mmCIF file of C-alpha atoms and ligand atoms in Angstrom:
data_model
loop_
_atom_site.group_PDB
_atom_site.id
_atom_site.type_symbol
_atom_site.label_atom_id
_atom_site.label_comp_id
_atom_site.label_asym_id
_atom_site.label_seq_id
_atom_site.Cartn_x
_atom_site.Cartn_y
_atom_site.Cartn_z
ATOM 1 C CA MET D 1 7.186 -25.006 -31.832
ATOM 2 C CA LEU D 2 10.790 -24.630 -32.739
ATOM 3 C CA GLU D 3 11.719 -28.024 -31.307
ATOM 4 C CA SER D 4 9.353 -29.998 -33.464
ATOM 5 C CA ALA D 5 11.142 -28.755 -36.533
ATOM 6 C CA LYS D 6 14.361 -30.365 -35.406
ATOM 7 C CA MET D 7 15.424 -33.514 -37.179
ATOM 8 C CA SER D 8 15.499 -36.821 -35.415
ATOM 9 C CA LYS D 9 19.053 -37.516 -34.386
ATOM 10 C CA ASN D 10 20.898 -40.150 -32.510
ATOM 11 C CA GLY D 11 18.129 -42.721 -32.765
ATOM 12 C CA MET D 12 15.775 -40.584 -30.716
ATOM 13 C CA LEU D 13 12.063 -41.023 -31.318
ATOM 14 C CA THR D 14 10.241 -37.808 -32.029
ATOM 15 C CA LYS D 15 6.654 -38.752 -32.827
ATOM 16 C CA ILE D 16 4.398 -39.092 -29.844
ATOM 17 C CA LEU D 17 0.782 -40.175 -29.720
ATOM 18 C CA SER D 18 -0.175 -38.839 -26.310
ATOM 19 C CA ARG D 19 -2.001 -35.553 -26.141
ATOM 20 C CA ILE D 20 0.108 -33.177 -24.078
ATOM 21 C CA ARG D 21 -2.217 -31.568 -21.589
ATOM 22 C CA THR D 22 -1.697 -27.977 -20.579
ATOM 23 C CA ASP D 23 -4.512 -27.745 -18.049
ATOM 24 C CA PRO D 24 -3.170 -27.878 -14.500
ATOM 25 C CA PHE D 25 -1.995 -31.278 -13.311
ATOM 26 C CA SER D 26 -3.082 -30.349 -9.789
ATOM 27 C CA ALA D 27 -6.688 -30.004 -10.913
ATOM 28 C CA ASN D 28 -6.787 -33.704 -11.770
ATOM 29 C CA TYR D 29 -4.284 -35.243 -9.358
ATOM 30 C CA GLU D 30 -3.608 -34.973 -5.671
ATOM 31 C CA LEU D 31 -0.040 -35.504 -4.534
ATOM 32 C CA VAL D 32 0.131 -37.905 -1.624
ATOM 33 C CA GLY D 33 2.856 -39.015 0.725
ATOM 34 C CA LYS D 34 6.520 -38.655 0.146
ATOM 35 C CA GLU D 35 8.648 -38.784 -2.939
ATOM 36 C CA LEU D 36 8.847 -42.192 -4.627
ATOM 37 C CA GLY D 37 12.323 -41.491 -5.883
ATOM 38 C CA ARG D 38 14.526 -39.167 -7.844
ATOM 39 C CA GLY D 39 17.169 -39.392 -10.484
ATOM 40 C CA LYS D 40 19.405 -37.045 -12.405
ATOM 41 C CA PHE D 41 16.810 -34.552 -13.577
ATOM 42 C CA ALA D 42 13.527 -35.944 -12.357
ATOM 43 C CA VAL D 43 11.524 -36.186 -9.187
ATOM 44 C CA VAL D 44 8.861 -38.871 -8.944
ATOM 45 C CA LYS D 45 5.929 -38.428 -6.578
ATOM 46 C CA LYS D 46 2.979 -40.575 -5.705
ATOM 47 C CA CYS D 47 -0.404 -39.126 -6.623
ATOM 48 C CA ILE D 48 -4.068 -40.035 -6.858
ATOM 49 C CA GLU D 49 -6.213 -39.304 -9.872
ATOM 50 C CA LYS D 50 -9.118 -37.383 -8.374
ATOM 51 C CA ALA D 51 -11.758 -38.642 -10.810
ATOM 52 C CA THR D 52 -10.998 -42.340 -10.358
ATOM 53 C CA GLY D 53 -9.029 -42.706 -7.109
ATOM 54 C CA ARG D 54 -6.309 -44.479 -9.098
ATOM 55 C CA GLN D 55 -2.813 -44.394 -7.617
ATOM 56 C CA CYS D 56 -0.145 -43.130 -9.992
ATOM 57 C CA ALA D 57 3.468 -42.019 -10.068
ATOM 58 C CA ALA D 58 4.094 -38.538 -11.461
ATOM 59 C CA LYS D 59 7.538 -38.018 -12.961
ATOM 60 C CA PHE D 60 8.401 -34.304 -13.052
ATOM 61 C CA LEU D 61 10.998 -33.602 -15.732
ATOM 62 C CA ARG D 62 12.661 -30.238 -16.082
ATOM 63 C CA LYS D 63 12.769 -29.049 -19.696
ATOM 64 C CA ARG D 64 15.962 -27.064 -19.180
ATOM 65 C CA ARG D 65 18.961 -28.829 -17.776
ATOM 66 C CA LYS D 66 22.337 -27.209 -17.399
ATOM 67 C CA GLY D 67 21.123 -24.389 -19.617
ATOM 68 C CA GLN D 68 20.095 -26.740 -22.425
ATOM 69 C CA ASP D 69 16.670 -27.364 -23.865
ATOM 70 C CA CYS D 70 15.882 -31.025 -23.222
ATOM 71 C CA ARG D 71 12.314 -31.181 -24.449
ATOM 72 C CA MET D 72 13.330 -33.543 -27.266
ATOM 73 C CA ASP D 73 14.816 -35.987 -24.802
ATOM 74 C CA ILE D 74 11.565 -36.029 -22.887
ATOM 75 C CA LEU D 75 9.523 -36.548 -26.067
ATOM 76 C CA ASN D 76 11.825 -39.462 -26.885
ATOM 77 C CA GLU D 77 11.175 -40.980 -23.459
ATOM 78 C CA ILE D 78 7.420 -40.595 -23.991
ATOM 79 C CA ALA D 79 7.590 -42.120 -27.477
ATOM 80 C CA VAL D 80 9.519 -45.159 -26.228
ATOM 81 C CA LEU D 81 7.018 -45.712 -23.406
ATOM 82 C CA GLU D 82 4.238 -45.546 -25.988
ATOM 83 C CA SER D 83 6.001 -48.027 -28.279
ATOM 84 C CA ALA D 84 6.361 -50.498 -25.433
ATOM 85 C CA LYS D 85 2.928 -50.167 -23.925
ATOM 86 C CA ALA D 86 1.828 -53.632 -25.068
ATOM 87 C CA ASN D 87 4.396 -55.199 -22.760
ATOM 88 C CA PRO D 88 3.280 -55.684 -19.151
ATOM 89 C CA TYR D 89 6.820 -55.415 -17.754
ATOM 90 C CA VAL D 90 7.341 -51.904 -19.095
ATOM 91 C CA VAL D 91 5.777 -49.286 -16.839
ATOM 92 C CA ALA D 92 2.507 -47.926 -18.259
ATOM 93 C CA LEU D 93 2.215 -44.261 -19.253
ATOM 94 C CA TYR D 94 -1.235 -42.822 -18.552
ATOM 95 C CA GLU D 95 -0.996 -39.117 -19.316
ATOM 96 C CA VAL D 96 1.364 -36.238 -20.064
ATOM 97 C CA TYR D 97 1.161 -32.652 -18.778
ATOM 98 C CA GLU D 98 3.290 -29.686 -19.691
ATOM 99 C CA THR D 99 3.934 -26.486 -17.756
ATOM 100 C CA ASN D 100 6.344 -23.633 -18.447
ATOM 101 C CA ASN D 101 9.300 -25.412 -16.941
ATOM 102 C CA GLU D 102 8.329 -29.062 -16.706
ATOM 103 C CA ILE D 103 6.803 -32.034 -18.409
ATOM 104 C CA ILE D 104 4.958 -34.405 -16.104
ATOM 105 C CA LEU D 105 4.603 -38.069 -17.001
ATOM 106 C CA VAL D 106 1.746 -39.769 -15.179
ATOM 107 C CA LEU D 107 2.863 -43.379 -14.829
ATOM 108 C CA GLU D 108 1.599 -46.594 -13.368
ATOM 109 C CA CYS D 109 2.778 -46.675 -9.740
ATOM 110 C CA ALA D 110 5.249 -49.454 -8.965
ATOM 111 C CA ALA D 111 4.625 -49.499 -5.244
ATOM 112 C CA GLY D 112 7.319 -52.047 -4.367
ATOM 113 C CA GLY D 113 10.152 -49.660 -5.168
ATOM 114 C CA GLU D 114 13.526 -50.360 -6.717
ATOM 115 C CA ILE D 115 14.918 -53.899 -6.795
ATOM 116 C CA PHE D 116 18.047 -52.114 -5.613
ATOM 117 C CA ASN D 117 16.729 -52.258 -2.047
ATOM 118 C CA GLN D 118 16.490 -56.048 -2.069
ATOM 119 C CA CYS D 119 19.790 -56.411 -3.916
ATOM 120 C CA VAL D 120 21.685 -54.828 -1.085
ATOM 121 C CA ALA D 121 19.532 -56.319 1.672
ATOM 122 C CA ASP D 122 21.481 -58.741 3.825
ATOM 123 C CA ASN D 123 18.468 -60.238 5.486
ATOM 124 C CA ASP D 124 15.079 -61.813 4.917
ATOM 125 C CA ASP D 125 14.346 -59.253 2.220
ATOM 126 C CA ALA D 126 17.196 -60.487 0.034
ATOM 127 C CA PHE D 127 16.119 -62.408 -3.061
ATOM 128 C CA THR D 128 16.317 -66.177 -3.183
ATOM 129 C CA GLU D 129 17.571 -67.831 -6.368
ATOM 130 C CA ASN D 130 13.981 -68.783 -7.167
ATOM 131 C CA ASP D 131 12.966 -65.125 -6.857
ATOM 132 C CA VAL D 132 15.798 -64.069 -9.156
ATOM 133 C CA ILE D 133 14.792 -66.648 -11.757
ATOM 134 C CA ARG D 134 11.215 -65.385 -11.795
ATOM 135 C CA LEU D 135 12.251 -61.712 -11.910
ATOM 136 C CA ALA D 136 15.015 -62.253 -14.485
ATOM 137 C CA LYS D 137 12.473 -63.906 -16.785
ATOM 138 C CA GLN D 138 10.250 -60.848 -16.508
ATOM 139 C CA ILE D 139 13.108 -58.415 -17.137
ATOM 140 C CA LEU D 140 14.149 -60.475 -20.167
ATOM 141 C CA THR D 141 10.596 -60.646 -21.476
ATOM 142 C CA GLY D 142 10.404 -56.849 -21.308
ATOM 143 C CA VAL D 143 13.829 -56.335 -22.841
ATOM 144 C CA ALA D 144 13.208 -58.945 -25.574
ATOM 145 C CA PHE D 145 10.096 -56.966 -26.479
ATOM 146 C CA LEU D 146 12.097 -53.737 -26.726
ATOM 147 C CA HIS D 147 14.808 -55.416 -28.803
ATOM 148 C CA ARG D 148 12.277 -57.017 -31.161
ATOM 149 C CA ASN D 149 10.963 -53.518 -31.709
ATOM 150 C CA ASN D 150 14.416 -52.186 -32.432
ATOM 151 C CA LEU D 151 14.669 -50.307 -29.158
ATOM 152 C CA VAL D 152 17.490 -50.398 -26.635
ATOM 153 C CA HIS D 153 17.086 -49.213 -23.050
ATOM 154 C CA LEU D 154 20.757 -48.367 -22.334
ATOM 155 C CA ASP D 155 20.240 -47.628 -18.640
ATOM 156 C CA LEU D 156 19.315 -50.969 -17.091
ATOM 157 C CA LYS D 157 20.338 -50.953 -13.443
ATOM 158 C CA PRO D 158 18.653 -51.809 -10.128
ATOM 159 C CA GLN D 159 17.398 -48.232 -9.682
ATOM 160 C CA ASN D 160 15.459 -48.491 -12.943
ATOM 161 C CA ILE D 161 13.889 -51.897 -12.308
ATOM 162 C CA LEU D 162 10.941 -51.560 -9.968
ATOM 163 C CA LEU D 163 8.521 -53.940 -8.292
ATOM 164 C CA THR D 164 4.751 -53.766 -8.173
ATOM 165 C CA CYS D 165 4.983 -54.921 -4.562
ATOM 166 C CA ALA D 166 7.906 -55.665 -2.243
ATOM 167 C CA ARG D 167 6.292 -58.101 0.177
ATOM 168 C CA PRO D 168 5.031 -60.459 -0.970
ATOM 169 C CA LEU D 169 7.397 -60.049 -3.870
ATOM 170 C CA GLY D 170 5.477 -58.770 -6.901
ATOM 171 C CA ASP D 171 6.327 -58.314 -10.546
ATOM 172 C CA ILE D 172 8.876 -56.253 -12.444
ATOM 173 C CA ARG D 173 8.296 -52.879 -14.050
ATOM 174 C CA ILE D 174 11.071 -51.435 -16.193
ATOM 175 C CA VAL D 175 11.260 -47.622 -15.942
ATOM 176 C CA ASP D 176 13.416 -44.694 -17.056
ATOM 177 C CA PHE D 177 13.580 -44.662 -20.846
ATOM 178 C CA GLY D 178 15.442 -41.358 -20.869
ATOM 179 C CA LEU D 179 18.470 -42.860 -22.631
ATOM 180 C CA SER D 180 16.569 -45.322 -24.829
ATOM 181 C CA ARG D 181 17.156 -45.233 -28.551
ATOM 182 C CA ARG D 182 16.117 -46.734 -31.860
ATOM 183 C CA MET D 183 18.756 -49.327 -32.560
ATOM 184 C CA ASP D 184 19.254 -48.685 -36.245
ATOM 185 C CA LYS D 185 19.876 -44.973 -35.934
ATOM 186 C CA ILE D 186 22.166 -44.580 -32.973
ATOM 187 C CA THR D 187 25.336 -42.721 -33.535
ATOM 188 C CA GLU D 188 26.259 -41.816 -30.034
ATOM 189 C CA VAL D 189 24.744 -42.066 -26.587
ATOM 190 C CA ARG D 190 27.329 -41.874 -23.907
ATOM 191 C CA GLU D 191 25.855 -40.492 -20.808
ATOM 192 C CA ILE D 192 27.590 -41.991 -17.843
ATOM 193 C CA LEU D 193 26.189 -39.920 -15.059
ATOM 194 C CA GLY D 194 26.837 -41.318 -11.657
ATOM 195 C CA THR D 195 27.936 -44.887 -11.310
ATOM 196 C CA PRO D 196 29.468 -46.729 -14.248
ATOM 197 C CA GLU D 197 28.933 -50.124 -12.557
ATOM 198 C CA TYR D 198 26.372 -51.330 -15.066
ATOM 199 C CA VAL D 199 27.848 -50.001 -18.312
ATOM 200 C CA ALA D 200 29.187 -52.320 -20.960
ATOM 201 C CA PRO D 201 32.815 -52.190 -22.121
ATOM 202 C CA GLU D 202 31.867 -50.848 -25.576
ATOM 203 C CA ILE D 203 30.416 -47.721 -23.940
ATOM 204 C CA LEU D 204 33.724 -47.067 -22.210
ATOM 205 C CA SER D 205 35.739 -47.631 -25.378
ATOM 206 C CA PHE D 206 33.409 -45.585 -27.615
ATOM 207 C CA GLU D 207 32.486 -48.528 -29.793
ATOM 208 C CA PRO D 208 29.024 -49.013 -31.290
ATOM 209 C CA ILE D 209 26.045 -49.587 -29.055
ATOM 210 C CA SER D 210 23.689 -52.492 -29.736
ATOM 211 C CA THR D 211 21.112 -54.685 -28.069
ATOM 212 C CA GLY D 212 24.140 -56.467 -26.615
ATOM 213 C CA THR D 213 24.787 -53.362 -24.521
ATOM 214 C CA ASP D 214 21.559 -54.026 -22.609
ATOM 215 C CA MET D 215 22.459 -57.710 -22.291
ATOM 216 C CA TRP D 216 25.700 -56.863 -20.503
ATOM 217 C CA SER D 217 23.722 -54.796 -17.982
ATOM 218 C CA ILE D 218 21.348 -57.718 -17.445
ATOM 219 C CA GLY D 219 24.392 -59.869 -16.670
ATOM 220 C CA VAL D 220 25.514 -57.359 -14.050
ATOM 221 C CA LEU D 221 21.969 -57.068 -12.674
ATOM 222 C CA THR D 222 21.621 -60.822 -12.314
ATOM 223 C CA TYR D 223 24.995 -61.026 -10.591
ATOM 224 C CA VAL D 224 23.962 -58.356 -8.081
ATOM 225 C CA MET D 225 20.535 -59.866 -7.448
ATOM 226 C CA LEU D 226 22.054 -63.259 -6.684
ATOM 227 C CA THR D 227 25.131 -62.290 -4.701
ATOM 228 C CA GLY D 228 24.353 -58.845 -3.314
ATOM 229 C CA GLU D 229 27.719 -57.774 -4.726
ATOM 230 C CA SER D 230 28.451 -55.479 -7.636
ATOM 231 C CA PRO D 231 30.860 -57.425 -9.862
ATOM 232 C CA PHE D 232 32.899 -54.540 -11.254
ATOM 233 C CA LEU D 233 32.664 -51.943 -8.518
ATOM 234 C CA GLY D 234 36.065 -50.641 -7.496
ATOM 235 C CA GLU D 235 37.159 -48.168 -4.861
ATOM 236 C CA LYS D 236 37.406 -45.454 -7.480
ATOM 237 C CA LYS D 237 35.654 -44.899 -10.815
ATOM 238 C CA GLN D 238 38.878 -45.604 -12.725
ATOM 239 C CA GLU D 239 39.164 -48.972 -11.038
ATOM 240 C CA THR D 240 35.573 -49.817 -11.978
ATOM 241 C CA PHE D 241 36.311 -48.861 -15.602
ATOM 242 C CA LEU D 242 39.366 -51.079 -15.619
ATOM 243 C CA ASN D 243 37.476 -54.013 -14.071
ATOM 244 C CA ILE D 244 34.813 -53.672 -16.778
ATOM 245 C CA SER D 245 37.196 -53.405 -19.716
ATOM 246 C CA GLN D 246 39.175 -56.393 -18.475
ATOM 247 C CA VAL D 247 35.968 -58.283 -17.593
ATOM 248 C CA ASN D 248 37.467 -58.907 -14.197
ATOM 249 C CA VAL D 249 34.718 -60.918 -12.497
ATOM 250 C CA ASP D 250 34.793 -63.033 -9.358
ATOM 251 C CA TYR D 251 32.974 -66.342 -9.964
ATOM 252 C CA SER D 252 34.451 -67.992 -6.882
ATOM 253 C CA GLN D 253 32.599 -70.641 -4.920
ATOM 254 C CA ASP D 254 32.727 -68.270 -1.978
ATOM 255 C CA THR D 255 30.781 -65.520 -3.738
ATOM 256 C CA PHE D 256 28.336 -67.998 -5.285
ATOM 257 C CA ASP D 257 27.825 -70.027 -2.136
ATOM 258 C CA GLY D 258 24.497 -71.860 -2.358
ATOM 259 C CA ILE D 259 23.820 -70.649 -5.894
ATOM 260 C CA SER D 260 23.424 -73.128 -8.763
ATOM 261 C CA SER D 261 26.136 -73.585 -11.374
ATOM 262 C CA GLN D 262 23.490 -72.924 -14.048
ATOM 263 C CA ALA D 263 23.101 -69.414 -12.652
ATOM 264 C CA VAL D 264 26.839 -68.830 -12.962
ATOM 265 C CA ASP D 265 26.741 -70.206 -16.509
ATOM 266 C CA PHE D 266 23.901 -67.796 -17.329
ATOM 267 C CA ILE D 267 25.859 -64.778 -16.066
ATOM 268 C CA LYS D 268 28.964 -65.927 -17.944
ATOM 269 C CA SER D 269 26.997 -65.975 -21.195
ATOM 270 C CA LEU D 270 26.334 -62.233 -20.723
ATOM 271 C CA LEU D 271 29.514 -60.797 -19.231
ATOM 272 C CA VAL D 272 31.431 -61.314 -22.458
ATOM 273 C CA LYS D 273 33.552 -58.477 -23.813
ATOM 274 C CA ASN D 274 32.541 -58.868 -27.469
ATOM 275 C CA PRO D 275 28.909 -57.654 -27.663
ATOM 276 C CA ARG D 276 28.197 -59.944 -30.631
ATOM 277 C CA LYS D 277 29.145 -62.989 -28.581
ATOM 278 C CA ARG D 278 26.794 -62.205 -25.713
ATOM 279 C CA ALA D 279 23.572 -64.174 -25.376
ATOM 280 C CA THR D 280 20.530 -62.353 -26.751
ATOM 281 C CA ALA D 281 17.382 -61.796 -24.688
ATOM 282 C CA GLU D 282 15.641 -64.620 -26.569
ATOM 283 C CA GLU D 283 18.574 -66.967 -25.983
ATOM 284 C CA CYS D 284 18.567 -66.077 -22.300
ATOM 285 C CA LEU D 285 14.868 -66.907 -22.029
ATOM 286 C CA ASN D 286 15.731 -70.384 -23.330
ATOM 287 C CA HIS D 287 18.667 -70.852 -20.965
ATOM 288 C CA PRO D 288 18.270 -73.958 -18.770
ATOM 289 C CA TRP D 289 18.738 -71.884 -15.599
ATOM 290 C CA LEU D 290 15.520 -69.953 -16.206
ATOM 291 C CA ASN D 291 13.671 -73.173 -16.789
ATOM 292 C CA SER D 292 14.978 -74.901 -13.690
ATOM 293 C CA LEU D 293 12.507 -73.828 -11.004
ATOM 294 C CA PRO D 294 12.258 -74.615 -8.172
ATOM 295 C CA HIS D 295 15.726 -74.827 -6.678
ATOM 296 C CA PRO D 296 16.093 -76.842 -3.517
ATOM 297 C CA HIS D 297 18.884 -74.662 -2.127
ATOM 298 C CA SER D 298 17.895 -71.195 -3.033
ATOM 299 C CA HIS D 299 19.297 -68.929 -0.397
ATOM 300 C CA PRO D 300 21.907 -66.544 -1.666
ATOM 301 C CA HIS D 301 23.161 -64.261 1.098
ATOM 302 C CA LEU D 302 22.872 -67.387 3.256
ATOM 303 C CA HIS D 303 25.525 -66.325 5.735
ATOM 304 C CA ALA D 304 23.839 -63.003 6.352
ATOM 305 C CA ARG D 305 20.421 -64.578 6.431
ATOM 306 C CA SER D 306 21.187 -67.123 9.083
ATOM 307 C CA ALA D 307 22.196 -64.315 11.418
ATOM 308 C CA SER D 308 18.931 -62.453 11.023
ATOM 309 C CA SER D 309 16.702 -65.503 10.819
ATOM 310 C CA LEU D 310 16.753 -65.535 14.621
ATOM 311 C CA ASP D 311 14.561 -62.442 14.755
ATOM 312 C CA GLU D 312 11.736 -63.487 12.525
ATOM 313 C CA PRO D 313 10.244 -66.668 11.163
ATOM 314 C CA GLU D 314 10.509 -67.082 7.372
ATOM 315 C CA THR D 315 7.457 -65.900 5.552
ATOM 316 C CA SER D 316 6.396 -68.192 2.769
ATOM 317 C CA GLN D 317 6.493 -66.723 -0.685
ATOM 318 C CA SER D 318 4.699 -68.185 -3.590
ATOM 319 C CA GLU D 319 6.733 -69.015 -6.651
ATOM 320 C CA SER D 320 3.752 -69.002 -8.925
ATOM 321 C CA GLU D 321 3.865 -67.419 -12.350
ATOM 322 C CA PRO D 322 3.096 -63.706 -12.496
ATOM 323 C CA GLU D 323 -0.297 -62.580 -13.574
ATOM 324 C CA SER D 324 -0.180 -60.214 -16.475
ATOM 325 C CA PRO D 325 -1.863 -56.958 -15.623
ATOM 326 C CA ALA D 326 -4.905 -56.121 -17.699
HETATM 327 P P1 ADP B 401 15.685 -40.537 -13.811
HETATM 328 O O1 ADP B 401 15.568 -40.494 -15.300
HETATM 329 O O2 ADP B 401 15.866 -39.181 -13.233
HETATM 330 O O3 ADP B 401 16.671 -41.548 -13.308
HETATM 331 P P2 ADP B 401 13.571 -42.415 -13.131
HETATM 332 O O4 ADP B 401 12.508 -42.610 -14.134
HETATM 333 O O5 ADP B 401 14.613 -43.480 -13.032
HETATM 334 O O6 ADP B 401 14.243 -40.978 -13.322
HETATM 335 O O7 ADP B 401 12.892 -42.208 -11.715
HETATM 336 C C1 ADP B 401 13.682 -41.930 -10.568
HETATM 337 C C2 ADP B 401 13.293 -42.867 -9.446
HETATM 338 O O8 ADP B 401 11.902 -42.659 -9.099
HETATM 339 C C3 ADP B 401 13.389 -44.356 -9.777
HETATM 340 O O9 ADP B 401 14.692 -44.849 -9.572
HETATM 341 C C4 ADP B 401 12.372 -44.951 -8.816
HETATM 342 O O10 ADP B 401 12.912 -45.051 -7.511
HETATM 343 C C5 ADP B 401 11.274 -43.880 -8.782
HETATM 344 N N1 ADP B 401 10.210 -44.177 -9.772
HETATM 345 C C6 ADP B 401 10.258 -43.904 -11.095
HETATM 346 N N2 ADP B 401 9.137 -44.316 -11.725
HETATM 347 C C7 ADP B 401 8.352 -44.869 -10.778
HETATM 348 C C8 ADP B 401 7.053 -45.508 -10.800
HETATM 349 N N3 ADP B 401 6.358 -45.622 -11.940
HETATM 350 N N4 ADP B 401 6.556 -45.990 -9.638
HETATM 351 C C9 ADP B 401 7.271 -45.866 -8.488
HETATM 352 N N5 ADP B 401 8.483 -45.288 -8.401
HETATM 353 C C10 ADP B 401 9.028 -44.779 -9.533
HETATM 354 MG MG1 MG B 402 16.651 -43.633 -13.277
#
């Protein structure tokens, strides 16, 4: 194919191990239920592998987007998923199909959906600080693995962090490696489609991207998971950009009501303008906050919770360590 002759550019991975199947996807999988989600150029649907009954998530990626051939981007996404398959917190890739117009990634199904839903929940579904500690450790374990392997995700946000199960709260699966790159070879990756809320200042000022770029996003993620508020979000995009470049963050007692000071310290170690001065994933994993379970007062969103706690009794949630999937 013409594409395979192209040189690797921009830190994209080009070598994939998976066999790309051209027999019909529908012969081996049955689509069930509704869409699991969609993003910029992909639709993700739940399906069942006919031979085994296994539940999967099929990500349908269009090869042409805005009149451009994007097959290389999809191969890069596949290659990154393959490189990270030893880590349980990165979604597993089972198979790849190709049709005239699409490439279909058959992925492990993360049935609990996006952590986004619980981030914005102002009720019993909202995370407790203990939940956030357990989930943050998993996200960091996954991201530390990527970084050790010279890979950066570059699109960490609550829509791309999924759960194996929502209730009881399951484990993390990191998805969407469409923007991921090899660290040493990046020249430029500046796709800010949609919300800029999670992008690091260096992206906005066209400075080099590094593993620190992911760490900033983890700082924003942690902030949102704990407080239910997006730290940099302004009324307009320009305002958000300005808030990010000035690192204008609200750490007030009011916003962090009922949340430990170690949590605030953790976030502060990540929302630092200079990417080289941000904590690394390994450093984060050693931060006292992540090793401080269980917290006696662990109810962020407390005000909102107490209103809804009239409807339903609290369900108990175990804080036990996650089991690694086989
Ligand atoms: P895009 O690159 O278009 O953003 P994503 O890979 O982020 O595509 O998938 C879009 C959405 O589909 C996700 O935000 C999520 O809601 C859902 N989704 C993606 N992968 C899975 C999966 N393995 N299991 C369940 N839902 C998924
Ligand atoms: Mg996405």
